[in-house]
Amino acid sequence: MVLVGAVRDYLNRMLTDIPGMKVLILDAQTVGIISVAMSQSELLQKEVFLVEKVDAQSKDAMGHLKAVTFLRPTAENIQHLKRHLTNPKFGEYHLFFSNILKKAYIQILADSDEHDLVQQVQEFFADYFAIDPFHFTLNLSGNHLCMLPTVADSHNSQQACDRMLDGIAAVFLSLKKRPVIRYQRSSEIAQRLAQDSAKLMYEQESGLFDFRRTEVAPLLLVIDRRDDPVTPLLNQWTYQAMVHELLGIQDNRVDLTRLPKVPKDLQEVVLSSHQDAFFKSNMFENFGDLGANIKKLVDEFQQKAQSNQNIQSLEDMVKFVENYPEYRKQHGNVSKHVTMMTELSRIVDERQLMAISQIEQELACTAGQAAAFEAVLTQLNNEKTSDIDRLRIVMLYALRYERESPQTVEQLITHLRSWPSKYKPGLVHTLLRQAGFDKRTGDLYGNRDLFNKARNMARGLKGVENVYTQHQPLLAQTIESIMRGRLRDIDYPFVGNHFQQGRPQDVVVFIVGGTTYEEARTVHLLNATQTGTRVILGGSVVQNSSSFLNDLEEVQRFQ
C-alpha cells in the first residue's frame, strides 16, 4: 500500500481532523488524485456531503458547511480561491495544497481573507495519481511533448517538465526521502528533468528534503519511453494490462458506454486493487487463468445465492438482512468481472488477436527476418486484420529489422498504403526517427553485447511458459542491472556529486513519455520476491498502443 497508503494517509488527516459536515473543493487534477485513492462511500463516512469544483460558479451560501479545499498550487487555483474568500459561501475554509506553495501565493490568500474564515493552510504532498501501491502516473496532457525537442514548443514543453518535476518531488516528499539521481544520457528531456529534480531537492528546497539518511541513499532513475518503444505496441494478456489495451483505463475506471448490451449499472466500472479483492488477486493473471478464476467466483456466488433463497425462520431472515449489503456488493462485483471477461473475449475473437499476438511476440523476442517478413505479410493481407493491428505489426518489424533488412521494411510500408486506414503509414518512419536503433541506449533485443546474448540463449533453452506473455520489458533488464550494481555510469550518469555505493533499498524509476501496465506487473513481481529493494514505477501517463500511436501522430505534425 506504499503510494496508495501515502495518499490515503493525507486524505484521512485532511478529513478526519476537521469534525462536522464538510464540502470538499477540488480542481480537475485533484478530483482524479482522490478518486483513485478513496471511494465515494468512504468520503461520505468522513462527513463529506458535497464535492465541488473550485471553478464552479457561486450558488447559495451554506454557512453550516466547512469548506476543505485540496488543490494544486497553481496561479489559476489561487485566483479561484481569492474569489471564494472575497465572497464566501461557507462558514470555514481549510486550505490544503498538493505541493509546495509559493510565498507570494500565501500572501495573496492572506490579503483575500477579509472575513477571517481561513482556519489553516497546509501542504499535503499528494500530487500524483497512486493507481496501484507501486505505480503512479501524472495524466500529463500533451504527453507527445516528451518526444519533441524543447525548441519545437518551448512554452508547453516547460509546462510539461514542470508538472513532471512537481509529481516526482511530491512522491519523494510523501515517502520522506531524498534520492541520488541518475538519468538516461541519450535523452535530452530525461537529463533536463533529472537536473531540475536535483536542483529542487539539493538547492532550492534542501531544507524540505532533509530527511533522516539511510546507509544507501534511495535512487531516482529518469528514463525515456523511446528507449523501449516495443512494450506499448504489444497486445497484452494479463487482466489489468489487457483491459487497458482493449478498453482503456482512466483513473482506475473503465468506460463501457460504447459497448453493446451492457446494463446501465455497469456502464462505468472501477478496477482498483485496494477496493476489489478479486481484482487485486487477479490483476496480473493471464487470460486463461483469469477465465477459470471468474468461473470459480461465479460458482461461489451462486452457492451463496441459493443459501439465501432458503429462508425458513425469523433468524434466517435477520441473518439475510444483515448480510444483504455484502451480498449486493458481491453481486455487483461478479457482474462486473463477468461483463469485462465477456467483452475482452469478444474483442479477441473479432480482431483475431491470438494469431496477431503470436506474430508480435515472435517479432519482440526471437530473431529470424525471413520468417517474420512472411508472417507479417500474410497477416497484412488478411481482410479481417484491423487498421491498428496492421500498423503495429509493421512497426514491430521495422524496429527489429531496420538495420538488417531496410528494404523489406519499406516493402511493408508500401503494402500498408494499399489498405484504407485512419493511420498514415508514414508513422512507421516517425517511430524510427524517434525510437530507432541509433536513438536507444538499452539493449532492447538482447543483441548489443555478449552478456545479453548469452542470457537470451539461456532463456530460449529454458523455454517459455506462455507464448503470448514471453516478452519482458526492457525495464526488467534495467532494474536487474541496478540490483547487481551493473547500470553503466556512461549510459546512466549521476547528477552532481551525489553517488551511490551499494544496493539501494528504494528505487523510483520515472519514465518520461509514460509507463505501461506490463511494466507495472514486472515491478510488482520483482517486489513480491523480497529482494530487499523496493521498486516504484512512475511516468507522465499510462500508455497503451492507441495512446502511443496518438502521441506519434502529434509528433508527426511538427516534422
mmCIF file of N, CA and C in Angstrom, residues 137-149 153 156-157 159-161 163-164 189 193 223-226 232 434 510-516 538-544 546-555 558:
data_model
loop_
_atom_site.group_PDB
_atom_site.id
_atom_site.type_symbol
_atom_site.label_atom_id
_atom_site.label_comp_id
_atom_site.label_asym_id
_atom_site.label_seq_id
_atom_site.Cartn_x
_atom_site.Cartn_y
_atom_site.Cartn_z
ATOM 1 N N THR A 137 1.033 7.725 -11.780
ATOM 2 C CA THR A 137 1.042 8.431 -13.058
ATOM 3 C C THR A 137 0.691 9.892 -12.806
ATOM 4 N N LEU A 138 0.861 10.732 -13.839
ATOM 5 C CA LEU A 138 0.558 12.157 -13.691
ATOM 6 C C LEU A 138 -0.539 12.620 -14.656
ATOM 7 N N ASN A 139 -1.023 11.706 -15.519
ATOM 8 C CA ASN A 139 -2.055 12.068 -16.507
ATOM 9 C C ASN A 139 -1.694 13.359 -17.237
ATOM 10 N N LEU A 140 -0.462 13.428 -17.717
ATOM 11 C CA LEU A 140 0.059 14.642 -18.338
ATOM 12 C C LEU A 140 -0.676 14.933 -19.647
ATOM 13 N N SER A 141 -1.262 16.116 -19.744
ATOM 14 C CA SER A 141 -1.881 16.476 -21.026
ATOM 15 C C SER A 141 -0.757 16.932 -21.963
ATOM 16 N N GLY A 142 -0.876 16.591 -23.233
ATOM 17 C CA GLY A 142 0.214 16.919 -24.166
ATOM 18 C C GLY A 142 1.428 16.038 -23.937
ATOM 19 N N ASN A 143 1.178 14.754 -23.707
ATOM 20 C CA ASN A 143 2.293 13.832 -23.422
ATOM 21 C C ASN A 143 3.267 13.733 -24.600
ATOM 22 N N HIS A 144 2.781 14.005 -25.825
ATOM 23 C CA HIS A 144 3.672 13.932 -27.001
ATOM 24 C C HIS A 144 4.842 14.906 -26.894
ATOM 25 N N LEU A 145 4.690 15.961 -26.057
ATOM 26 C CA LEU A 145 5.774 16.940 -25.887
ATOM 27 C C LEU A 145 7.049 16.283 -25.358
ATOM 28 N N CYS A 146 6.891 15.128 -24.699
ATOM 29 C CA CYS A 146 8.056 14.399 -24.180
ATOM 30 C C CYS A 146 8.949 13.899 -25.316
ATOM 31 N N MET A 147 8.400 13.817 -26.539
ATOM 32 C CA MET A 147 9.189 13.339 -27.681
ATOM 33 C C MET A 147 9.760 14.480 -28.515
ATOM 34 N N LEU A 148 9.368 15.696 -28.223
ATOM 35 C CA LEU A 148 9.787 16.827 -29.064
ATOM 36 C C LEU A 148 10.966 17.559 -28.447
ATOM 37 N N PRO A 149 11.861 18.103 -29.292
ATOM 38 C CA PRO A 149 12.904 18.973 -28.738
ATOM 39 C C PRO A 149 12.239 20.201 -28.111
ATOM 40 N N ASP A 153 8.266 23.589 -29.103
ATOM 41 C CA ASP A 153 7.108 24.208 -28.430
ATOM 42 C C ASP A 153 7.556 24.549 -27.011
ATOM 43 N N ASN A 156 4.894 25.085 -23.865
ATOM 44 C CA ASN A 156 4.209 23.870 -23.402
ATOM 45 C C ASN A 156 5.190 22.806 -22.913
ATOM 46 N N SER A 157 6.386 22.748 -23.515
ATOM 47 C CA SER A 157 7.419 21.811 -23.053
ATOM 48 C C SER A 157 7.821 22.134 -21.622
ATOM 49 N N GLN A 159 5.969 23.683 -19.390
ATOM 50 C CA GLN A 159 4.847 23.325 -18.508
ATOM 51 C C GLN A 159 4.828 21.817 -18.226
ATOM 52 N N ALA A 160 5.080 21.015 -19.270
ATOM 53 C CA ALA A 160 5.101 19.554 -19.101
ATOM 54 C C ALA A 160 6.225 19.145 -18.157
ATOM 55 N N CYS A 161 7.387 19.760 -18.339
ATOM 56 C CA CYS A 161 8.543 19.454 -17.485
ATOM 57 C C CYS A 161 8.267 19.843 -16.029
ATOM 58 N N ARG A 163 5.346 20.021 -14.577
ATOM 59 C CA ARG A 163 4.362 19.094 -13.980
ATOM 60 C C ARG A 163 5.044 17.788 -13.566
ATOM 61 N N MET A 164 5.971 17.286 -14.401
ATOM 62 C CA MET A 164 6.684 16.050 -14.050
ATOM 63 C C MET A 164 7.579 16.261 -12.825
ATOM 64 N N ILE A 189 15.287 15.232 -22.615
ATOM 65 C CA ILE A 189 14.267 15.580 -21.614
ATOM 66 C C ILE A 189 14.499 14.841 -20.296
ATOM 67 N N LEU A 193 14.995 16.849 -16.792
ATOM 68 C CA LEU A 193 14.138 16.571 -15.632
ATOM 69 C C LEU A 193 14.969 16.123 -14.426
ATOM 70 N N ILE A 223 14.214 7.827 -17.052
ATOM 71 C CA ILE A 223 14.480 7.244 -18.372
ATOM 72 C C ILE A 223 13.396 7.679 -19.355
ATOM 73 N N ASP A 224 13.601 7.334 -20.617
ATOM 74 C CA ASP A 224 12.746 7.823 -21.700
ATOM 75 C C ASP A 224 11.955 6.663 -22.301
ATOM 76 N N ARG A 225 10.656 6.894 -22.523
ATOM 77 C CA ARG A 225 9.799 5.867 -23.130
ATOM 78 C C ARG A 225 10.376 5.362 -24.459
ATOM 79 N N ARG A 226 11.028 6.243 -25.190
ATOM 80 C CA ARG A 226 11.522 5.887 -26.518
ATOM 81 C C ARG A 226 12.637 4.845 -26.485
ATOM 82 N N PRO A 232 4.834 -0.651 -25.396
ATOM 83 C CA PRO A 232 3.491 -0.069 -25.591
ATOM 84 C C PRO A 232 2.811 -0.478 -26.890
ATOM 85 N N GLN A 434 12.154 8.624 -33.974
ATOM 86 C CA GLN A 434 12.064 8.904 -32.537
ATOM 87 C C GLN A 434 12.749 7.832 -31.678
ATOM 88 N N PHE A 510 11.282 6.689 -13.073
ATOM 89 C CA PHE A 510 10.289 7.568 -13.712
ATOM 90 C C PHE A 510 10.513 7.531 -15.217
ATOM 91 N N ILE A 511 9.461 7.159 -15.971
ATOM 92 C CA ILE A 511 9.560 7.059 -17.425
ATOM 93 C C ILE A 511 8.893 8.278 -18.076
ATOM 94 N N VAL A 512 9.736 9.158 -18.625
ATOM 95 C CA VAL A 512 9.233 10.326 -19.353
ATOM 96 C C VAL A 512 8.591 9.809 -20.648
ATOM 97 N N GLY A 513 7.318 10.115 -20.844
ATOM 98 C CA GLY A 513 6.613 9.594 -22.016
ATOM 99 C C GLY A 513 5.639 8.488 -21.651
ATOM 100 N N GLY A 514 5.708 8.006 -20.396
ATOM 101 C CA GLY A 514 4.665 7.091 -19.932
ATOM 102 C C GLY A 514 5.112 5.669 -19.641
ATOM 103 N N THR A 515 4.432 5.070 -18.664
ATOM 104 C CA THR A 515 4.642 3.667 -18.282
ATOM 105 C C THR A 515 3.624 2.800 -19.029
ATOM 106 N N THR A 516 3.703 1.487 -18.801
ATOM 107 C CA THR A 516 2.662 0.561 -19.266
ATOM 108 C C THR A 516 2.303 -0.349 -18.102
ATOM 109 N N GLY A 538 6.862 5.100 -12.001
ATOM 110 C CA GLY A 538 6.003 6.250 -12.296
ATOM 111 C C GLY A 538 6.269 6.779 -13.689
ATOM 112 N N GLY A 539 5.329 7.557 -14.200
ATOM 113 C CA GLY A 539 5.509 8.123 -15.531
ATOM 114 C C GLY A 539 4.525 9.234 -15.799
ATOM 115 N N SER A 540 4.698 9.868 -16.951
ATOM 116 C CA SER A 540 3.845 11.009 -17.299
ATOM 117 C C SER A 540 2.412 10.590 -17.566
ATOM 118 N N VAL A 541 2.212 9.401 -18.182
ATOM 119 C CA VAL A 541 0.879 8.828 -18.423
ATOM 120 C C VAL A 541 1.021 7.311 -18.327
ATOM 121 N N VAL A 542 -0.109 6.584 -18.472
ATOM 122 C CA VAL A 542 -0.040 5.127 -18.664
ATOM 123 C C VAL A 542 -0.427 4.864 -20.120
ATOM 124 N N GLN A 543 0.528 4.331 -20.878
ATOM 125 C CA GLN A 543 0.320 4.139 -22.308
ATOM 126 C C GLN A 543 -0.366 2.815 -22.635
ATOM 127 N N ASN A 544 -1.145 2.805 -23.710
ATOM 128 C CA ASN A 544 -1.483 1.572 -24.426
ATOM 129 C C ASN A 544 -1.140 1.852 -25.893
ATOM 130 N N SER A 546 -2.921 2.502 -28.510
ATOM 131 C CA SER A 546 -3.667 3.629 -29.111
ATOM 132 C C SER A 546 -3.086 4.973 -28.679
ATOM 133 N N SER A 547 -2.824 5.129 -27.383
ATOM 134 C CA SER A 547 -2.311 6.421 -26.896
ATOM 135 C C SER A 547 -0.891 6.665 -27.408
ATOM 136 N N PHE A 548 -0.093 5.594 -27.509
ATOM 137 C CA PHE A 548 1.270 5.722 -28.008
ATOM 138 C C PHE A 548 1.261 6.173 -29.485
ATOM 139 N N LEU A 549 0.360 5.588 -30.270
ATOM 140 C CA LEU A 549 0.231 5.985 -31.679
ATOM 141 C C LEU A 549 -0.292 7.419 -31.805
ATOM 142 N N ASN A 550 -1.208 7.811 -30.904
ATOM 143 C CA ASN A 550 -1.712 9.202 -30.910
ATOM 144 C C ASN A 550 -0.568 10.187 -30.661
ATOM 145 N N ASP A 551 0.322 9.830 -29.707
ATOM 146 C CA ASP A 551 1.481 10.694 -29.437
ATOM 147 C C ASP A 551 2.366 10.818 -30.678
ATOM 148 N N LEU A 552 2.583 9.700 -31.368
ATOM 149 C CA LEU A 552 3.400 9.727 -32.583
ATOM 150 C C LEU A 552 2.745 10.596 -33.671
ATOM 151 N N GLU A 553 1.411 10.539 -33.754
ATOM 152 C CA GLU A 553 0.698 11.380 -34.736
ATOM 153 C C GLU A 553 0.896 12.863 -34.429
ATOM 154 N N GLU A 554 0.848 13.213 -33.130
ATOM 155 C CA GLU A 554 1.073 14.613 -32.734
ATOM 156 C C GLU A 554 2.492 15.054 -33.096
ATOM 157 N N VAL A 555 3.461 14.170 -32.858
ATOM 158 C CA VAL A 555 4.868 14.475 -33.160
ATOM 159 C C VAL A 555 5.047 14.663 -34.665
ATOM 160 N N PHE A 558 4.822 18.059 -36.268
ATOM 161 C CA PHE A 558 5.926 19.011 -36.108
ATOM 162 C C PHE A 558 7.072 18.726 -37.076
#
